[in-house]
XYZ file of N, CA and C in Angstrom:
360
model
N 69.428 149.454 53.821
C 68.042 149.377 54.172
C 67.885 149.339 55.717
N 67.005 150.162 56.240
C 66.772 150.259 57.564
C 65.337 149.819 57.956
N 65.117 149.036 58.964
C 63.832 148.690 59.329
C 63.568 149.246 60.787
N 62.377 149.687 61.025
C 61.915 150.375 62.223
C 60.787 149.691 62.831
N 60.840 149.048 64.069
C 59.772 148.328 64.576
C 59.418 148.919 65.986
N 58.199 149.237 66.092
C 57.853 150.223 67.249
C 57.211 149.292 68.329
N 57.210 149.785 69.542
C 56.622 149.209 70.696
C 56.272 150.303 71.726
N 55.451 149.907 72.743
C 54.949 150.901 73.711
C 53.628 151.527 73.323
N 53.332 152.642 73.972
C 52.139 153.287 73.673
C 51.039 152.792 74.556
N 49.831 152.972 74.340
C 48.617 152.469 75.168
C 47.742 153.698 75.543
N 47.119 153.384 76.701
C 46.055 154.406 77.111
C 46.573 154.981 78.457
N 46.196 156.259 78.694
C 46.674 156.884 79.965
C 45.596 158.053 80.117
N 45.560 158.492 81.471
C 44.626 159.695 81.779
C 45.543 160.964 81.529
N 44.841 162.047 81.214
C 45.508 163.340 81.043
C 46.390 163.582 82.396
N 47.650 163.962 82.003
C 48.591 164.294 83.064
C 49.448 163.198 83.286
N 49.208 161.998 82.710
C 50.138 160.800 82.822
C 51.280 160.870 81.880
N 51.973 159.789 81.926
C 53.149 159.627 81.128
C 53.150 158.252 80.334
N 53.878 158.238 79.161
C 53.989 157.064 78.442
C 55.333 157.228 77.740
N 55.853 156.014 77.386
C 57.105 156.059 76.510
C 56.911 155.108 75.305
N 57.129 155.588 74.150
C 57.135 154.758 73.016
C 58.547 154.582 72.506
N 58.788 153.347 71.845
C 60.179 153.072 71.495
C 60.145 152.431 70.063
N 61.360 152.342 69.550
C 61.517 152.095 68.141
C 62.839 151.346 67.975
N 62.823 149.964 67.688
C 63.968 149.189 67.513
C 64.567 149.571 66.006
N 65.761 149.840 65.922
C 66.290 150.096 64.650
C 67.136 148.997 64.131
N 66.795 148.416 63.038
C 67.574 147.472 62.400
C 68.122 147.744 61.154
N 69.449 147.415 60.865
C 70.143 147.942 59.588
C 71.322 148.796 60.039
N 72.136 149.082 59.037
C 73.217 149.873 59.278
C 73.050 151.293 59.288
N 73.065 151.949 60.502
C 72.938 153.338 60.541
C 74.199 154.108 60.896
N 75.285 153.336 60.898
C 76.642 153.902 61.238
C 77.009 155.118 60.438
N 76.475 155.334 59.252
C 76.871 156.459 58.603
C 76.315 157.699 59.075
N 75.392 157.596 60.057
C 74.799 158.815 60.589
C 73.349 159.077 60.022
N 72.405 158.861 60.869
C 70.963 158.933 60.506
C 70.318 160.038 61.335
N 69.347 160.690 60.792
C 68.504 161.552 61.619
C 67.199 160.648 61.920
N 66.923 160.887 63.156
C 65.830 160.090 63.729
C 64.659 160.952 64.201
N 63.448 160.577 64.151
C 62.456 161.409 64.565
C 61.117 160.652 64.913
N 60.266 161.443 65.595
C 59.002 160.975 65.969
C 57.935 161.848 65.415
N 56.858 161.308 64.935
C 55.803 162.063 64.260
C 54.428 161.656 64.763
N 53.490 162.525 64.817
C 52.207 162.216 65.459
C 50.992 162.478 64.317
N 50.204 161.532 64.297
C 49.021 161.765 63.478
C 47.763 161.629 64.288
N 47.035 162.686 64.495
C 45.813 162.735 65.128
C 44.646 162.287 64.189
N 43.581 161.807 64.699
C 42.517 161.356 63.880
C 42.076 162.427 62.859
N 41.968 162.210 61.612
C 41.550 163.105 60.608
C 42.486 164.256 60.321
N 43.828 164.159 60.824
C 44.771 165.263 60.565
C 45.884 164.665 59.858
N 46.792 165.529 59.416
C 48.019 165.069 58.768
C 49.146 164.712 59.819
N 49.972 163.903 59.340
C 51.184 163.696 60.151
C 51.944 164.896 60.393
N 52.365 165.042 61.704
C 53.174 166.247 62.052
C 54.376 165.884 62.955
N 55.460 166.551 62.850
C 56.596 166.285 63.524
C 56.471 166.565 64.978
N 57.102 165.730 65.931
C 57.024 165.916 67.334
C 58.363 166.256 67.939
N 59.301 165.466 67.400
C 60.728 165.639 67.828
C 61.650 164.943 66.879
N 62.769 165.532 66.653
C 63.854 164.909 65.844
C 65.250 165.015 66.583
N 66.195 164.047 66.329
C 67.424 164.158 66.807
C 68.435 163.888 65.691
N 69.282 164.907 65.634
C 70.105 165.103 64.415
C 71.491 164.133 64.633
N 72.214 164.181 63.582
C 73.415 163.363 63.446
C 74.268 163.614 64.598
N 74.294 164.970 65.008
C 75.223 165.332 66.125
C 74.525 165.472 67.545
N 73.411 164.760 67.555
C 72.652 164.709 68.855
C 71.849 165.998 69.216
N 71.751 166.953 68.149
C 70.971 168.020 68.409
C 69.493 167.662 68.342
N 68.689 168.163 69.243
C 67.248 167.841 69.263
C 66.404 169.014 69.117
N 65.269 168.724 68.417
C 64.290 169.736 67.922
C 62.996 169.225 68.301
N 62.231 170.091 68.973
C 60.813 169.751 69.340
C 59.767 170.587 68.812
N 58.524 170.110 68.467
C 57.486 170.995 68.197
C 57.185 171.806 69.313
N 56.746 172.963 69.193
C 56.330 173.922 70.240
C 55.326 173.272 71.194
N 54.361 172.498 70.649
C 53.400 171.954 71.493
C 53.784 170.863 72.592
N 55.021 170.315 72.327
C 55.487 169.385 73.272
C 56.758 169.690 74.024
N 57.301 170.944 73.789
C 58.501 171.464 74.482
C 58.280 171.325 76.044
N 59.212 170.761 76.743
C 59.075 170.655 78.054
C 58.328 169.468 78.654
N 57.590 168.814 77.772
C 56.782 167.647 78.142
C 57.441 166.415 77.504
N 57.865 166.426 76.310
C 58.324 165.248 75.578
C 59.884 165.286 75.596
N 60.515 164.090 75.568
C 61.899 163.918 75.347
C 62.340 162.826 74.428
N 63.026 163.158 73.390
C 63.537 162.195 72.464
C 64.868 161.800 72.839
N 65.206 160.524 72.825
C 66.570 159.989 73.309
C 66.815 158.639 72.434
N 68.047 158.183 72.472
C 68.283 156.980 71.789
C 69.424 156.350 72.372
N 69.608 155.015 72.252
C 70.738 154.224 72.647
C 71.251 153.614 71.158
N 72.135 152.699 71.364
C 72.669 152.094 70.199
C 71.799 151.455 69.213
N 70.667 150.991 69.764
C 69.844 150.113 68.892
C 68.280 150.603 68.936
N 67.924 151.484 69.882
C 66.517 151.981 69.962
C 66.454 153.607 69.971
N 65.263 153.956 69.579
C 64.854 155.367 69.699
C 63.742 155.321 70.588
N 63.651 156.384 71.418
C 62.578 156.484 72.389
C 61.944 157.948 72.382
N 60.714 158.039 72.835
C 60.042 159.225 73.000
C 59.339 159.108 74.397
N 59.851 159.845 75.366
C 59.252 159.861 76.686
C 58.148 161.068 76.650
N 56.964 160.748 77.055
C 55.883 161.734 76.968
C 55.292 161.948 78.386
N 55.578 163.136 78.911
C 55.032 163.467 80.199
C 53.858 164.544 80.064
N 53.097 164.661 81.192
C 51.982 165.723 81.277
C 51.150 165.466 80.018
N 50.686 164.306 79.673
C 49.972 164.148 78.406
C 48.639 164.834 78.437
N 48.227 165.324 77.280
C 46.910 165.865 77.043
C 46.064 165.190 76.059
N 44.834 165.259 76.041
C 43.973 164.546 75.268
C 44.279 164.755 73.829
N 44.805 166.074 73.413
C 45.187 166.394 72.073
C 46.438 165.666 71.596
N 47.194 164.993 72.518
C 48.333 164.239 72.132
C 47.855 162.811 71.732
N 46.690 162.430 71.717
C 46.207 161.142 71.329
C 46.278 161.008 69.794
N 46.529 159.709 69.361
C 46.706 159.391 67.980
C 47.760 158.400 67.741
N 48.208 158.324 66.548
C 49.285 157.432 66.169
C 50.610 158.082 66.269
N 51.525 157.413 66.721
C 52.910 157.908 66.754
C 53.782 156.992 65.836
N 54.680 157.658 65.138
C 55.510 157.017 64.165
C 56.978 157.438 64.337
N 57.848 156.506 64.415
C 59.234 156.785 64.391
C 59.696 156.763 62.932
N 60.779 157.502 62.658
C 61.251 157.654 61.220
C 62.776 157.826 61.311
N 63.381 157.439 60.210
C 64.864 157.604 60.046
C 65.184 157.991 58.576
N 66.268 158.778 58.540
C 66.759 159.258 57.109
C 68.211 159.475 57.151
N 68.928 158.984 56.118
C 70.358 159.271 56.064
C 70.740 160.700 55.741
N 69.723 161.468 55.248
C 70.223 162.772 54.749
C 69.225 163.931 55.173
N 67.852 163.638 55.063
C 66.947 164.636 55.367
C 66.721 164.678 56.943
N 66.770 165.974 57.442
C 66.519 166.002 58.884
C 65.854 167.423 59.160
N 64.583 167.333 59.082
C 63.673 168.506 59.569
C 62.425 168.014 60.127
N 61.974 168.758 61.030
C 60.750 168.271 61.835
C 59.475 168.512 60.961
N 59.584 169.394 59.887
C 58.512 169.475 58.963
C 59.141 169.962 57.624
N 58.539 169.245 56.441
C 57.429 168.311 56.551
C 57.973 166.966 56.857
N 57.072 165.992 57.015
C 57.513 164.534 57.514
C 58.026 163.847 56.262
N 59.156 164.014 55.638
C 59.661 163.560 54.493
C 60.738 162.538 54.766
N 60.786 161.784 55.779
C 61.678 160.884 56.199
C 61.560 159.547 55.221
N 62.750 158.925 54.988
C 62.720 157.866 54.114
C 62.127 156.432 54.642
N 62.456 156.299 56.000
C 62.077 154.997 56.576
C 61.077 155.261 57.737
N 60.100 154.448 57.913
C 59.143 154.651 58.959
C 58.675 153.353 59.635
N 58.452 153.563 61.008
C 57.968 152.487 61.713
C 56.442 152.190 61.349
N 55.833 151.200 62.067
C 54.489 150.754 61.678
C 53.488 151.654 62.392
N 53.839 152.315 63.374
C 52.891 153.248 64.191
C 52.505 152.616 65.439
N 52.219 153.392 66.487
C 51.838 153.002 67.759
C 50.728 153.943 68.261
N 49.686 153.311 68.836
C 48.431 154.181 69.134
C 48.794 154.580 70.637
N 48.405 155.908 70.782
C 48.415 156.493 72.147
C 47.106 157.153 72.400
N 46.373 156.837 73.496
C 45.137 157.372 73.810
C 45.164 158.082 75.196
N 44.773 159.299 75.262
C 44.907 160.162 76.397
C 43.364 160.614 76.733
N 42.933 160.113 77.853
C 41.572 160.442 78.201
C 41.580 161.626 79.230
N 40.479 162.445 79.127
C 40.418 163.566 79.946
C 39.740 163.254 81.254
């Protein structure tokens, strides 16, 4: 069993930066795929970035060059630079011992979500 507890987020003007993080509780020593997903108001949840068992990172085209996913032993992070109003919404971290794809968002474990607001 894995539990994900998110923190960070908030409000920022367009062009600004934010970092969201996710504390990982439980045994992930067997190798887990970790990811970040975005859900804009009225839209479906969509993949932003994932980091594979071998540290390979995959990004959605919309965030390439602006967002960075990284992790340490106990936390997963998403650093968001050059934020745009369309980046606003809820951000969710996720983990899975087997599934590892940016789409669809079929991960097994999910964080509670963190709100990000980007004003123009």
